[in-house]
Amino acid sequence: THDLQNVLCSWTTASATDLGLSYKFCYGLRYSSPVCEKTQDNRAQMTLNSFGTTFVGIETFNSSANLISKNTFRLREENISYVPITPQIRNLTANSSARTLNLEWNYGGLLVPFDMDATWQIRILRKDPIETVALETYDSKLPGNTATILSWSWTSDIPLECTTHYAQIRCYLHLEVFSGTKTWSEWSPLAKMPGQDTGSLIKMFPVDEVAQVGTNLTFCCVWKRGQSFKKIGYSNYSAALSPPVRLSNWSAVIYVQNANKSIEAGDNAWCEVDPGDFTGTTTFVGYPPDTPQNLSCETSDFKEITCEWKAGRPTNLYSAERRTNYTLFESISGKNVTYNGKENPEYYRCNFLVLNNQRIYNFTIHGSNPLGQSESSLLININYRVHPQTPTALTVINNSPTHITLAWQLSGNLMPIMLQCLVRINSGGAPEDLNVQLNGTENLTYSVSIDKLRPYTKYVFQVRCSAIEPFFWKWSRWSENKHHTTLEAP
Amino acid sequence: MAAARRSPGSSPHHTDLCCRTVLLLRKMRADVSRLLEAYVEKQGLDKNFSLDLVDGVPTASTEQWSEASDAERLGDNLKAYWAFQTLLNEILEEQRSSLTPNDLDFHESIQSVLLQVSALAYQLEELMVMLEHSVPAKELEGIRGARERGLFEKKLRGMKVLQELAHWSVRSVRDLRQLSKPVQTGAIPHVSCCLALKK
């Protein structure tokens, strides 16, 4: 039975030839009058009686309508097989770049009177002569009395363009309530995904692929009717190449095991056919982005936060289409910035505008290239990440024999923090350091008075600043030297 | 060393321009040969690849070489080098954007050859004007189909461009020397072109 309602019966006859035979098929319960039908075929249909015995009688007549035999059978549910209706592939699509075949089929409705588990087997075939290249099993649940659309996808080991692929499906329904034997449905008709090996063009696939080091590559060549295949070559001569495998009249494939890094412009696979035709493709073998390393973010002026990081292992993939693209996300504000600086610097840097009234920043640097993606995160309070710029424009004011005021500029609005500045006083002997604490200002200018100097003496002053503890993060660079000679004593 | 023979009607300026052009051709030939070698290696190609099927590149070989007139000779050269300007620009863009984006030295060597081709085209045009030949129209049409080509086809094409450019630099020297040959009749001035220089 296909539907737990009707039972399809078929039988065989002992006679050598069935010519001219006809049958009278009757079925019924023990005490009910039987239902009969005459048939030329050796098959008939009856209603499924799930909870009792069905009595079946088959009378065989020869071509002269003489009764030649009479057989009776007692059938219970256990004696009947449940064969699900053959599923039909509704839609077969291909994603060539991902090399995936996507199957879609629907099932259920009246065929599935109540919720049940189902197992599907999907067979992928190709080549000429056709052969099975994949047999995959897929389990699902089917809701009762509801037509369900199911889908499944398969990733091919070769580019789908290389040759025509076919898909077939069958199912097995886990019908606990049915006590008879349960079997697989028939295989569905073949669904076809044509390849490019139609004899109308010469080309290699995949075209300009990006692959990961260590994976196995496949290159196929399709050629024109009337041409004959000679060879497929690969420019990475250290690679382990399989001999070419014919897929069909106009298609052959080679496999490269455990691919290693390609040259910057990509390794080449080429195909030679007679008479004198030639085509090829380029492939770039590299790595997905490594986890961004040494992610560090700081501000020098409370206007911009500069994040920097290192890429880690080189990907060996270059150019706009293949290099690693980085984006800096900040999850609290939801804003992001894309890196668009130089390719492959030692340090990558991105600037992120400081946002009003936001001190805490949750940064994630996200890197992606055609082979994958990776990210690193960092949570900071920018008050604790102040790295002042180099002090500039050192000038001496209020000059006297033993006392001066040293002024300098520090760019950026550092109002939010207290600074500490280290003034290095050098007059030939061991330098002396003066540590002063200053309020951060908006107008860039800072100064400190220095006394107990020796009159008429040459001094060299330098300054560097940082946030005070506990906000210390990094010292600025030392300023330029400021040379000054104190006035003579009166 | 053969003495520089002066034909009637050729001025020292013609000869000087012609000499400079031959010198440029010789330098360009050396640079193109080096560039071609580097190109083949950096693109992972094989120098024995058959490039016969690569089209859209001016080919130096021609059946009618010996019968061509001076105007045709110079005109063919000029059109070829105009085409090479476009093709070399295309190659340079492909290398910068997609194939060897980080190899700045390599880009510079392509750029250098490109500049020499531009100078060569300029000098040939000047020579034609001087010799009162009509300068052919410059077809500015870009080379078709660039976008659809895969990277391998672009690599092969670049190899063919450099190969043919090397051949053209040899042909052009011969073409210029062919101009120097005295012709029995005809009033078109000839030019004495550095015959004394080494081949």
XYZ file of C-alpha atoms in Angstrom:
689
model
C 0.000 0.000 0.000
C 1.107 3.562 -0.716
C -1.484 5.382 1.290
C -2.679 3.045 4.049
C -6.057 2.996 2.334
C -5.730 1.023 -0.847
C -3.722 -2.137 -1.315
C -2.280 -3.026 -4.670
C -2.143 -6.797 -5.112
C -0.245 -8.584 -7.820
C 0.290 -12.279 -8.351
C 1.970 -14.748 -10.618
C 0.539 -17.780 -12.345
C 2.148 -21.179 -12.559
C 1.329 -21.534 -16.263
C 4.157 -20.950 -18.589
C 2.387 -18.331 -20.623
C -0.209 -15.886 -19.451
C -1.691 -15.448 -22.925
C -5.470 -15.121 -22.858
C -5.762 -15.697 -19.129
C -8.225 -13.672 -17.147
C -8.940 -13.535 -13.473
C -11.732 -12.950 -11.047
C -10.351 -11.164 -7.944
C -12.571 -11.136 -4.819
C -11.819 -9.836 -1.341
C -13.753 -9.343 1.791
C -13.958 -9.900 5.521
C -14.934 -13.163 7.155
C -18.680 -12.530 7.404
C -19.177 -9.855 4.726
C -20.077 -10.429 1.119
C -16.896 -10.191 -1.011
C -16.129 -7.427 -3.499
C -15.143 -8.861 -6.852
C -13.688 -7.607 -10.072
C -12.591 -9.234 -13.300
C -9.200 -8.349 -14.744
C -6.891 -9.340 -17.546
C -3.931 -8.139 -15.528
C -2.415 -10.111 -12.716
C -2.957 -7.196 -10.393
C -5.888 -5.641 -8.598
C -6.669 -3.145 -5.866
C -8.521 -3.565 -2.601
C -9.160 -1.555 0.525
C -6.691 -1.939 3.405
C -8.238 -3.630 6.412
C -5.821 -2.634 9.147
C -7.289 -4.477 12.067
C -8.472 -7.818 10.786
C -8.007 -10.490 8.190
C -8.927 -9.955 4.589
C -9.923 -13.059 2.677
C -8.805 -12.956 -0.972
C -9.936 -15.359 -3.700
C -8.416 -15.447 -7.209
C -10.054 -17.543 -9.963
C -8.054 -18.064 -13.136
C -9.809 -18.615 -16.474
C -8.205 -19.592 -19.765
C -8.940 -17.971 -23.071
C -12.074 -20.191 -23.394
C -13.290 -18.825 -20.045
C -12.874 -22.199 -18.436
C -11.929 -22.024 -14.761
C -8.451 -23.510 -14.507
C -7.604 -22.680 -10.926
C -8.917 -21.119 -7.723
C -6.711 -19.761 -4.946
C -7.590 -18.209 -1.600
C -5.401 -16.079 0.658
C -5.771 -14.713 4.181
C -4.096 -11.318 4.421
C -3.413 -9.366 7.556
C -1.640 -6.003 7.796
C 1.606 -7.731 8.693
C 1.558 -9.432 5.301
C 1.304 -6.133 3.451
C 4.232 -3.819 2.564
C 4.052 -0.103 2.913
C 5.813 1.559 -0.043
C 5.783 5.363 0.171
C 4.738 7.318 -2.896
C 7.839 8.186 -4.957
C 8.937 11.736 -4.160
C 9.346 14.130 -7.109
C 12.233 16.615 -7.319
C 10.443 19.914 -7.828
C 13.445 22.122 -8.363
C 17.189 21.495 -8.966
C 19.374 24.576 -8.963
C 23.108 25.103 -8.954
C 25.374 27.633 -7.284
C 28.456 27.302 -9.454
C 30.777 29.398 -7.354
C 29.902 27.396 -4.259
C 29.700 24.203 -6.336
C 26.434 23.278 -4.682
C 23.414 21.564 -6.116
C 20.227 22.551 -4.342
C 17.328 20.097 -4.436
C 13.768 21.015 -3.554
C 10.902 18.568 -3.312
C 7.515 18.480 -1.657
C 5.879 15.680 0.182
C 3.138 15.034 2.613
C -0.464 16.043 2.509
C -2.779 13.030 2.342
C 0.165 10.733 1.891
C 1.180 11.434 5.468
C -1.910 11.132 7.675
C -0.044 12.022 10.866
C 3.322 13.358 12.050
C 6.138 10.982 11.328
C 9.862 10.720 10.800
C 11.132 10.294 7.305
C 14.500 9.323 5.901
C 15.509 10.475 2.492
C 18.228 9.085 0.270
C 19.625 11.371 -2.372
C 21.759 10.026 -5.157
C 24.005 12.236 -7.301
C 25.131 10.826 -10.624
C 27.347 12.049 -13.422
C 29.790 10.930 -16.120
C 29.198 9.136 -19.331
C 28.518 6.256 -18.843
C 26.557 7.505 -15.841
C 27.708 6.521 -12.369
C 26.742 7.365 -8.818
C 29.152 9.785 -7.198
C 27.297 10.430 -3.982
C 24.625 8.671 -1.944
C 23.581 10.789 1.004
C 20.998 10.186 3.707
C 18.928 12.946 5.251
C 16.403 12.658 8.080
C 13.443 14.940 8.579
C 10.069 15.133 10.295
C 6.888 15.259 8.258
C 3.869 16.954 9.828
C 0.625 15.054 9.277
C -1.692 16.079 6.475
C 0.505 19.003 5.480
C 2.273 19.344 2.161
C 5.846 20.175 3.061
C 8.576 21.577 0.824
C 11.910 20.103 1.725
C 15.309 21.104 0.473
C 18.796 19.803 0.649
C 22.090 20.749 -0.922
C 25.157 18.875 -1.973
C 28.652 20.257 -2.522
C 30.424 18.826 -5.500
C 34.096 17.891 -5.523
C 34.376 19.209 -9.074
C 33.061 22.380 -10.666
C 29.452 21.798 -11.729
C 30.234 23.153 -15.178
C 32.560 20.208 -15.852
C 29.796 17.790 -16.724
C 26.081 17.202 -16.395
C 24.964 16.187 -12.899
C 21.797 14.257 -12.089
C 19.939 13.908 -8.821
C 17.453 11.279 -7.634
C 15.631 10.880 -4.361
C 13.681 8.203 -2.537
C 12.182 8.067 0.935
C 11.486 5.740 3.823
C 8.689 6.708 6.192
C 8.972 5.561 9.777
C 5.337 4.464 10.125
C 5.216 3.100 13.661
C 1.474 2.487 13.424
C 1.776 0.162 10.443
C 2.591 -3.377 11.379
C 3.441 -4.567 7.893
C 6.877 -4.309 6.391
C 8.011 -0.839 5.395
C 10.223 -0.320 2.372
C 11.913 2.479 0.479
C 9.911 4.265 -2.160
C 11.019 4.006 -5.769
C 13.771 6.356 -6.946
C 12.399 9.563 -8.367
C 12.974 10.345 -12.049
C 16.437 11.891 -12.706
C 16.597 15.651 -12.280
C 19.282 17.072 -14.554
C 21.760 19.949 -14.125
C 23.498 20.378 -17.488
C 27.261 20.955 -17.552
C 29.254 22.870 -20.153
C 30.647 19.704 -21.761
C 28.313 19.976 -24.697
C 31.087 20.100 -27.319
C 30.367 23.724 -28.132
C 33.217 25.500 -26.352
C 36.732 25.042 -25.043
C 37.196 26.281 -21.522
C 38.653 25.373 -18.152
C 36.901 25.426 -14.822
C 36.881 26.747 -12.173
C 37.639 30.207 -13.484
C 40.002 32.261 -11.302
C 39.222 30.336 -8.122
C 40.581 31.065 -4.640
C 41.443 27.926 -2.655
C 42.937 27.161 0.725
C 46.425 25.770 1.161
C 46.278 22.030 1.861
C 42.979 21.423 0.107
C 42.595 19.299 -2.999
C 41.991 21.229 -6.193
C 40.161 20.036 -9.263
C 40.535 21.483 -12.745
C 38.454 20.330 -15.654
C 38.670 21.069 -19.325
C 35.739 20.994 -21.719
C 36.466 21.084 -25.412
C 34.741 21.312 -28.744
C 33.274 18.609 -30.901
C 35.977 17.448 -33.323
C 38.828 18.268 -30.948
C 40.764 15.645 -29.059
C 42.090 16.040 -25.573
C 45.874 16.041 -25.087
C 46.760 17.134 -21.576
C 46.019 19.333 -18.596
C 49.087 21.026 -17.100
C 49.542 22.843 -13.798
C 52.191 25.474 -13.228
C 52.922 24.629 -9.590
C 55.320 21.860 -10.554
C 55.783 20.651 -6.991
C 52.081 19.775 -6.746
C 50.833 16.161 -6.751
C 48.775 15.865 -9.944
C 46.416 12.959 -10.671
C 46.286 11.615 -14.227
C 43.358 13.142 -16.144
C 39.993 11.426 -15.632
C 37.492 11.492 -18.487
C 34.048 12.698 -17.456
C 32.352 12.569 -20.841
C 33.090 12.882 -24.556
C 34.200 16.482 -24.156
C 35.321 16.775 -20.568
C 38.242 15.641 -18.439
C 39.321 16.495 -14.917
C 42.535 16.412 -12.917
C 42.954 16.477 -9.170
C 45.737 18.309 -7.349
C 46.340 16.908 -3.877
C 47.216 19.054 -0.885
C 47.681 22.314 -2.801
C 50.466 24.593 -1.637
C 50.752 28.372 -1.782
C 50.434 29.883 -5.246
C 52.598 32.699 -6.611
C 51.242 36.215 -6.211
C 49.701 36.265 -9.713
C 48.163 32.829 -9.137
C 49.141 29.397 -10.431
C 47.857 28.325 -13.815
C 46.210 25.173 -15.069
C 46.009 24.841 -18.830
C 44.508 22.420 -21.265
C 45.876 21.432 -24.662
C 43.682 19.827 -27.299
C 44.271 18.891 -30.911
C 44.265 20.447 -33.376
C 46.297 23.253 -31.758
C 43.785 24.710 -29.292
C 44.618 25.862 -25.829
C 42.867 27.289 -22.804
C 43.560 27.719 -19.118
C 42.576 29.130 -15.781
C 44.315 30.745 -12.824
C 43.940 29.744 -9.203
C 45.038 31.553 -6.062
C 45.992 29.310 -3.145
C 46.290 30.982 0.246
C 44.849 31.155 3.742
C 41.780 32.607 5.406
C 42.495 35.645 7.583
C 44.320 34.890 10.816
C 42.842 36.196 14.056
C 43.830 39.886 14.201
C 46.650 40.218 16.726
C 47.822 42.888 19.192
C 44.564 44.825 18.831
C 45.088 48.094 20.667
C 42.996 51.257 20.723
C 43.912 54.640 22.156
C 43.191 58.308 21.808
C 45.538 61.240 21.839
C 43.014 64.005 21.761
C 39.559 62.731 22.735
C 38.494 63.428 19.164
C 39.582 60.260 17.489
C 40.334 56.757 18.706
C 43.046 54.998 16.731
C 42.913 51.231 16.694
C 45.802 49.226 15.358
C 46.372 45.523 14.900
C 48.518 43.026 13.106
C 47.210 40.620 10.484
C 49.018 37.563 11.785
C 49.826 34.855 9.268
C 49.987 36.294 5.739
C 47.122 35.031 3.586
C 49.123 35.007 0.339
C 46.056 36.565 -1.279
C 46.324 40.020 -2.787
C 44.331 42.550 -4.831
C 40.952 44.038 -4.169
C 39.125 40.816 -4.978
C 41.201 38.580 -2.725
C 42.876 40.558 0.033
C 41.599 40.658 3.588
C 39.074 43.434 4.120
C 38.923 44.755 7.673
C 36.014 46.486 9.347
C 36.139 47.958 12.846
C 32.776 47.606 14.619
C 31.814 49.364 17.828
C 28.868 47.518 19.324
C 27.659 50.109 21.852
C 27.115 52.795 19.245
C 26.580 50.342 16.396
C 28.941 52.325 14.219
C 31.675 50.874 12.065
C 34.657 51.989 10.042
C 36.235 50.211 7.064
C 39.996 50.008 6.699
C 41.104 51.401 3.374
C 44.786 51.948 3.832
C 47.760 50.258 2.265
C 47.668 46.515 1.532
C 49.731 44.350 3.900
C 51.218 46.999 6.203
C 53.098 45.826 9.263
C 50.393 47.473 11.401
C 46.850 48.146 10.246
C 45.284 51.359 11.631
C 41.735 52.684 11.706
C 40.437 55.927 13.162
C 37.093 56.004 14.966
C 35.465 59.281 15.992
C 35.017 59.740 19.723
C 31.286 59.915 20.425
C 29.689 62.442 22.743
C 29.150 61.148 26.240
C 30.571 57.733 25.434
C 33.600 56.632 27.378
C 33.269 52.841 27.022
C 33.894 51.366 23.581
C 33.456 47.708 22.642
C 35.526 47.287 19.501
C 35.611 44.252 17.216
C 37.982 44.115 14.287
C 36.565 41.811 11.628
C 38.709 40.524 8.769
C 37.360 38.605 5.793
C 38.663 37.302 2.508
C 37.257 34.787 0.008
C 38.436 31.904 2.219
C 36.917 32.953 5.492
C 36.799 35.496 8.267
C 38.108 36.106 11.754
C 37.825 38.745 14.402
C 39.213 40.092 17.678
C 37.511 42.238 20.242
C 38.582 44.813 22.782
C 36.594 46.676 25.426
C 38.131 49.982 26.535
C 37.413 53.076 28.564
C 39.132 55.843 26.638
C 40.040 57.646 29.847
C 42.395 54.781 30.422
C 43.718 54.857 26.881
C 45.128 58.342 26.509
C 48.403 58.439 24.601
C 49.190 62.152 24.310
C 50.874 63.415 21.185
C 54.458 64.662 21.283
C 54.696 68.006 23.095
C 55.648 70.768 20.668
C 56.557 74.462 20.559
C 58.638 74.429 23.731
C 59.264 78.043 24.697
C 60.873 79.747 27.687
C 59.091 82.663 29.244
C 59.703 84.627 32.464
C 63.415 84.185 32.089
C 65.620 84.968 35.122
C 69.054 83.832 36.347
C 67.606 81.039 38.522
C 64.024 80.613 37.403
C 62.119 80.152 34.137
C 58.662 79.188 32.956
C 58.697 76.465 30.327
C 55.657 76.352 28.066
C 54.651 73.862 25.416
C 51.726 72.712 23.344
C 49.877 69.411 23.465
C 47.238 69.007 20.766
C 43.792 67.676 21.519
C 41.158 68.545 24.050
C 42.512 66.779 27.138
C 40.035 68.413 29.502
C 38.601 65.111 30.728
C 41.837 64.030 32.363
C 44.676 65.068 34.648
C 48.063 64.973 33.011
C 51.458 64.262 34.383
C 54.390 65.750 32.491
C 58.008 64.878 32.964
C 60.398 67.746 32.348
C 63.973 66.593 31.770
C 66.499 69.251 32.748
C 69.963 68.651 31.397
C 72.893 70.958 32.012
C 75.727 68.689 31.112
C 75.709 66.483 34.208
C 73.214 63.798 35.080
C 69.804 64.916 33.797
C 67.229 65.813 36.412
C 63.557 64.900 35.959
C 60.782 67.119 37.240
C 57.335 65.458 37.361
C 54.443 67.887 37.367
C 50.684 67.290 37.374
C 48.556 69.521 35.183
C 44.882 69.773 34.378
C 44.101 68.769 30.854
C 43.160 71.852 28.839
C 41.169 72.618 25.786
C 43.493 75.257 24.454
C 46.564 73.030 24.018
C 48.896 75.164 26.052
C 50.696 73.988 29.165
C 53.467 75.510 31.266
C 55.525 74.861 34.376
C 57.824 77.067 36.379
C 61.285 75.767 37.094
C 63.501 77.331 39.710
C 66.814 76.675 41.500
C 68.574 76.998 38.189
C 72.166 78.161 37.973
C 72.670 81.581 36.442
C 74.259 81.928 33.066
C 74.145 78.200 32.456
C 73.214 76.280 29.310
C 70.270 74.027 29.832
C 68.514 71.517 27.540
C 64.874 70.935 28.336
C 62.640 68.051 27.084
C 59.089 67.202 27.990
C 56.838 64.212 27.726
C 53.353 63.733 29.133
C 50.834 61.040 29.976
C 47.632 60.605 31.908
C 48.138 60.307 35.631
C 47.504 57.076 37.540
C 45.243 55.211 37.569
C 44.576 56.420 34.005
C 48.166 56.006 32.848
C 48.421 54.257 29.502
C 51.474 55.436 27.600
C 53.914 58.291 27.731
C 53.969 60.624 24.762
C 57.220 60.781 22.856
C 59.854 63.136 24.175
C 59.588 66.646 22.762
C 62.356 68.220 20.744
C 65.239 69.579 22.828
C 64.793 73.164 23.978
C 68.203 74.830 24.478
C 68.287 77.770 26.876
C 70.916 79.741 28.760
C 69.812 81.359 32.011
C 70.540 85.043 32.523
C 73.637 86.160 34.311
C 73.273 86.866 38.002
C 72.920 90.661 38.588
C 82.037 50.446 -40.048
C 80.049 51.592 -43.166
C 80.119 55.346 -43.867
C 76.755 57.106 -43.462
C 75.560 57.519 -47.054
C 73.547 60.672 -47.654
C 70.806 60.457 -50.208
C 69.623 63.482 -52.081
C 66.953 65.506 -50.188
C 67.625 63.976 -46.668
C 68.411 66.634 -44.043
C 70.624 66.198 -40.972
C 67.433 66.539 -38.893
C 65.909 63.522 -40.621
C 69.011 61.533 -39.976
C 69.219 62.615 -36.381
C 65.580 61.697 -35.735
C 66.029 58.397 -37.435
C 69.152 57.665 -35.427
C 67.409 58.512 -32.203
C 64.533 56.241 -33.162
C 66.847 53.319 -33.899
C 68.655 53.836 -30.610
C 65.335 53.920 -28.779
C 64.260 50.744 -30.544
C 67.400 48.954 -29.473
C 67.033 50.000 -25.898
C 63.358 49.079 -25.917
C 64.123 45.678 -27.357
C 66.521 44.907 -24.500
C 64.025 46.161 -21.913
C 61.129 44.243 -23.476
C 63.118 41.013 -23.523
C 63.937 41.389 -19.831
C 60.353 42.349 -19.055
C 58.993 39.366 -20.987
C 61.191 37.002 -19.013
C 60.070 38.511 -15.712
C 56.460 38.534 -16.891
C 56.446 34.825 -17.772
C 57.918 33.915 -14.416
C 55.691 36.194 -12.342
C 52.540 34.998 -14.072
C 53.459 31.326 -13.680
C 53.391 30.845 -17.437
C 55.511 28.652 -19.666
C 57.508 30.346 -22.394
C 56.611 27.497 -24.758
C 52.883 28.211 -24.547
C 51.337 28.481 -27.987
C 49.911 31.986 -28.334
C 48.687 31.676 -31.894
C 45.073 31.878 -30.823
C 45.529 35.114 -28.844
C 44.119 37.837 -31.053
C 43.961 41.610 -30.985
C 47.729 42.093 -30.851
C 49.573 43.667 -33.831
C 51.810 40.975 -35.351
C 55.186 41.937 -36.706
C 55.327 39.250 -39.351
C 53.881 40.261 -42.711
C 54.039 38.790 -46.177
C 54.201 42.156 -47.928
C 57.207 43.456 -46.037
C 59.536 43.930 -48.949
C 56.962 45.557 -51.277
C 55.684 48.091 -48.756
C 56.162 51.758 -49.524
C 57.902 54.053 -47.040
C 54.548 55.575 -46.070
C 53.049 52.135 -45.503
C 56.088 51.038 -43.530
C 56.038 54.005 -41.207
C 52.235 53.966 -41.016
C 52.112 50.308 -40.003
C 54.785 50.909 -37.385
C 52.925 53.904 -35.988
C 49.599 52.100 -35.772
C 51.269 49.135 -34.120
C 52.909 51.238 -31.418
C 49.675 53.143 -30.813
C 48.015 49.783 -30.241
C 50.853 48.677 -27.973
C 50.317 51.818 -25.879
C 46.736 50.762 -25.233
C 47.676 47.129 -24.645
C 50.533 47.941 -22.257
C 48.228 50.258 -20.292
C 45.801 47.383 -20.003
C 48.530 45.011 -18.824
C 49.758 47.535 -16.270
C 46.235 47.976 -14.894
C 45.700 44.208 -14.668
C 48.965 43.744 -12.781
C 48.296 46.629 -10.414
C 44.691 45.779 -9.657
C 44.532 42.031 -9.758
C 47.599 39.943 -10.538
C 50.651 41.427 -8.796
C 49.294 44.352 -6.774
C 52.304 44.479 -4.458
C 55.099 44.131 -7.054
C 55.847 47.847 -7.569
C 59.212 47.262 -9.248
C 57.519 45.068 -11.832
C 54.929 47.765 -12.487
C 57.713 50.285 -12.970
C 59.409 48.134 -15.583
C 56.115 47.887 -17.490
C 55.670 51.638 -17.138
C 59.170 52.216 -18.470
C 58.495 50.169 -21.603
C 55.180 51.956 -22.004
C 56.944 55.325 -21.951
C 59.431 54.130 -24.536
C 56.603 52.949 -26.799
C 54.919 56.343 -26.431
C 58.168 58.135 -27.286
C 58.660 55.823 -30.227
C 55.183 56.523 -31.568
C 55.814 60.245 -31.199
C 59.117 60.033 -33.081
C 57.629 57.905 -35.865
C 54.807 60.388 -36.272
C 57.309 63.223 -36.401
C 59.355 61.314 -39.011
C 56.266 60.775 -41.180
C 55.398 64.449 -41.062
C 58.967 65.339 -41.911
C 58.977 62.974 -44.842
C 55.622 64.412 -45.917
C 53.778 61.122 -45.519
C 50.177 61.323 -44.325
C 49.901 60.197 -40.765
C 47.265 57.451 -40.317
C 44.195 58.148 -38.173
C 44.589 57.071 -34.567
C 41.908 54.506 -33.660
C 41.136 55.249 -30.021
C 38.774 52.292 -29.677
C 39.646 50.272 -26.586
C 40.459 46.643 -27.045
C 37.175 44.726 -26.918
C 36.305 41.918 -24.540
C 38.782 42.864 -21.820
C 36.211 42.503 -19.058
C 34.973 39.001 -19.950
C 38.384 37.420 -20.145
C 39.510 35.204 -17.293
C 42.809 35.961 -15.601
C 44.601 33.192 -17.474
C 43.562 34.681 -20.819
C 44.758 38.076 -19.604
C 48.100 36.586 -18.618
C 48.507 34.918 -22.008
C 47.535 38.104 -23.764
C 50.146 40.057 -21.865
C 52.747 37.502 -22.849
C 51.716 37.788 -26.499
C 51.852 41.602 -26.345
C 55.411 41.569 -25.021
C 56.480 38.877 -27.482
C 55.090 40.818 -30.437
C 56.518 44.086 -29.115
C 59.951 42.471 -29.079
C 59.430 41.312 -32.673
C 58.222 44.751 -33.730
C 61.300 46.415 -32.276
C 63.399 44.261 -34.618
C 61.138 44.860 -37.596
C 61.089 48.607 -36.985
C 64.874 48.823 -37.132
C 64.757 47.016 -40.458
C 61.916 49.200 -41.637
C 63.930 52.328 -40.854
C 66.938 50.909 -42.624
C 64.667 50.078 -45.543
C 63.778 53.763 -45.731
C 67.431 54.537 -46.224
C 67.639 52.431 -49.375
C 68.012 54.748 -52.467
C 65.092 54.353 -54.831
C 65.660 54.777 -58.584
C 62.692 57.002 -59.267
C 60.250 59.119 -57.217
C 60.679 62.503 -55.720
C 59.905 61.555 -52.106
C 62.876 62.447 -49.945
C 64.621 59.623 -48.246
C 66.435 59.551 -45.009
C 69.845 58.251 -44.208
C 69.333 56.350 -41.051
C 72.315 55.560 -38.931
C 73.701 52.900 -41.242
C 76.980 53.176 -39.431
C 75.453 51.892 -36.249
C 75.828 48.272 -35.265
C 72.802 46.117 -36.138
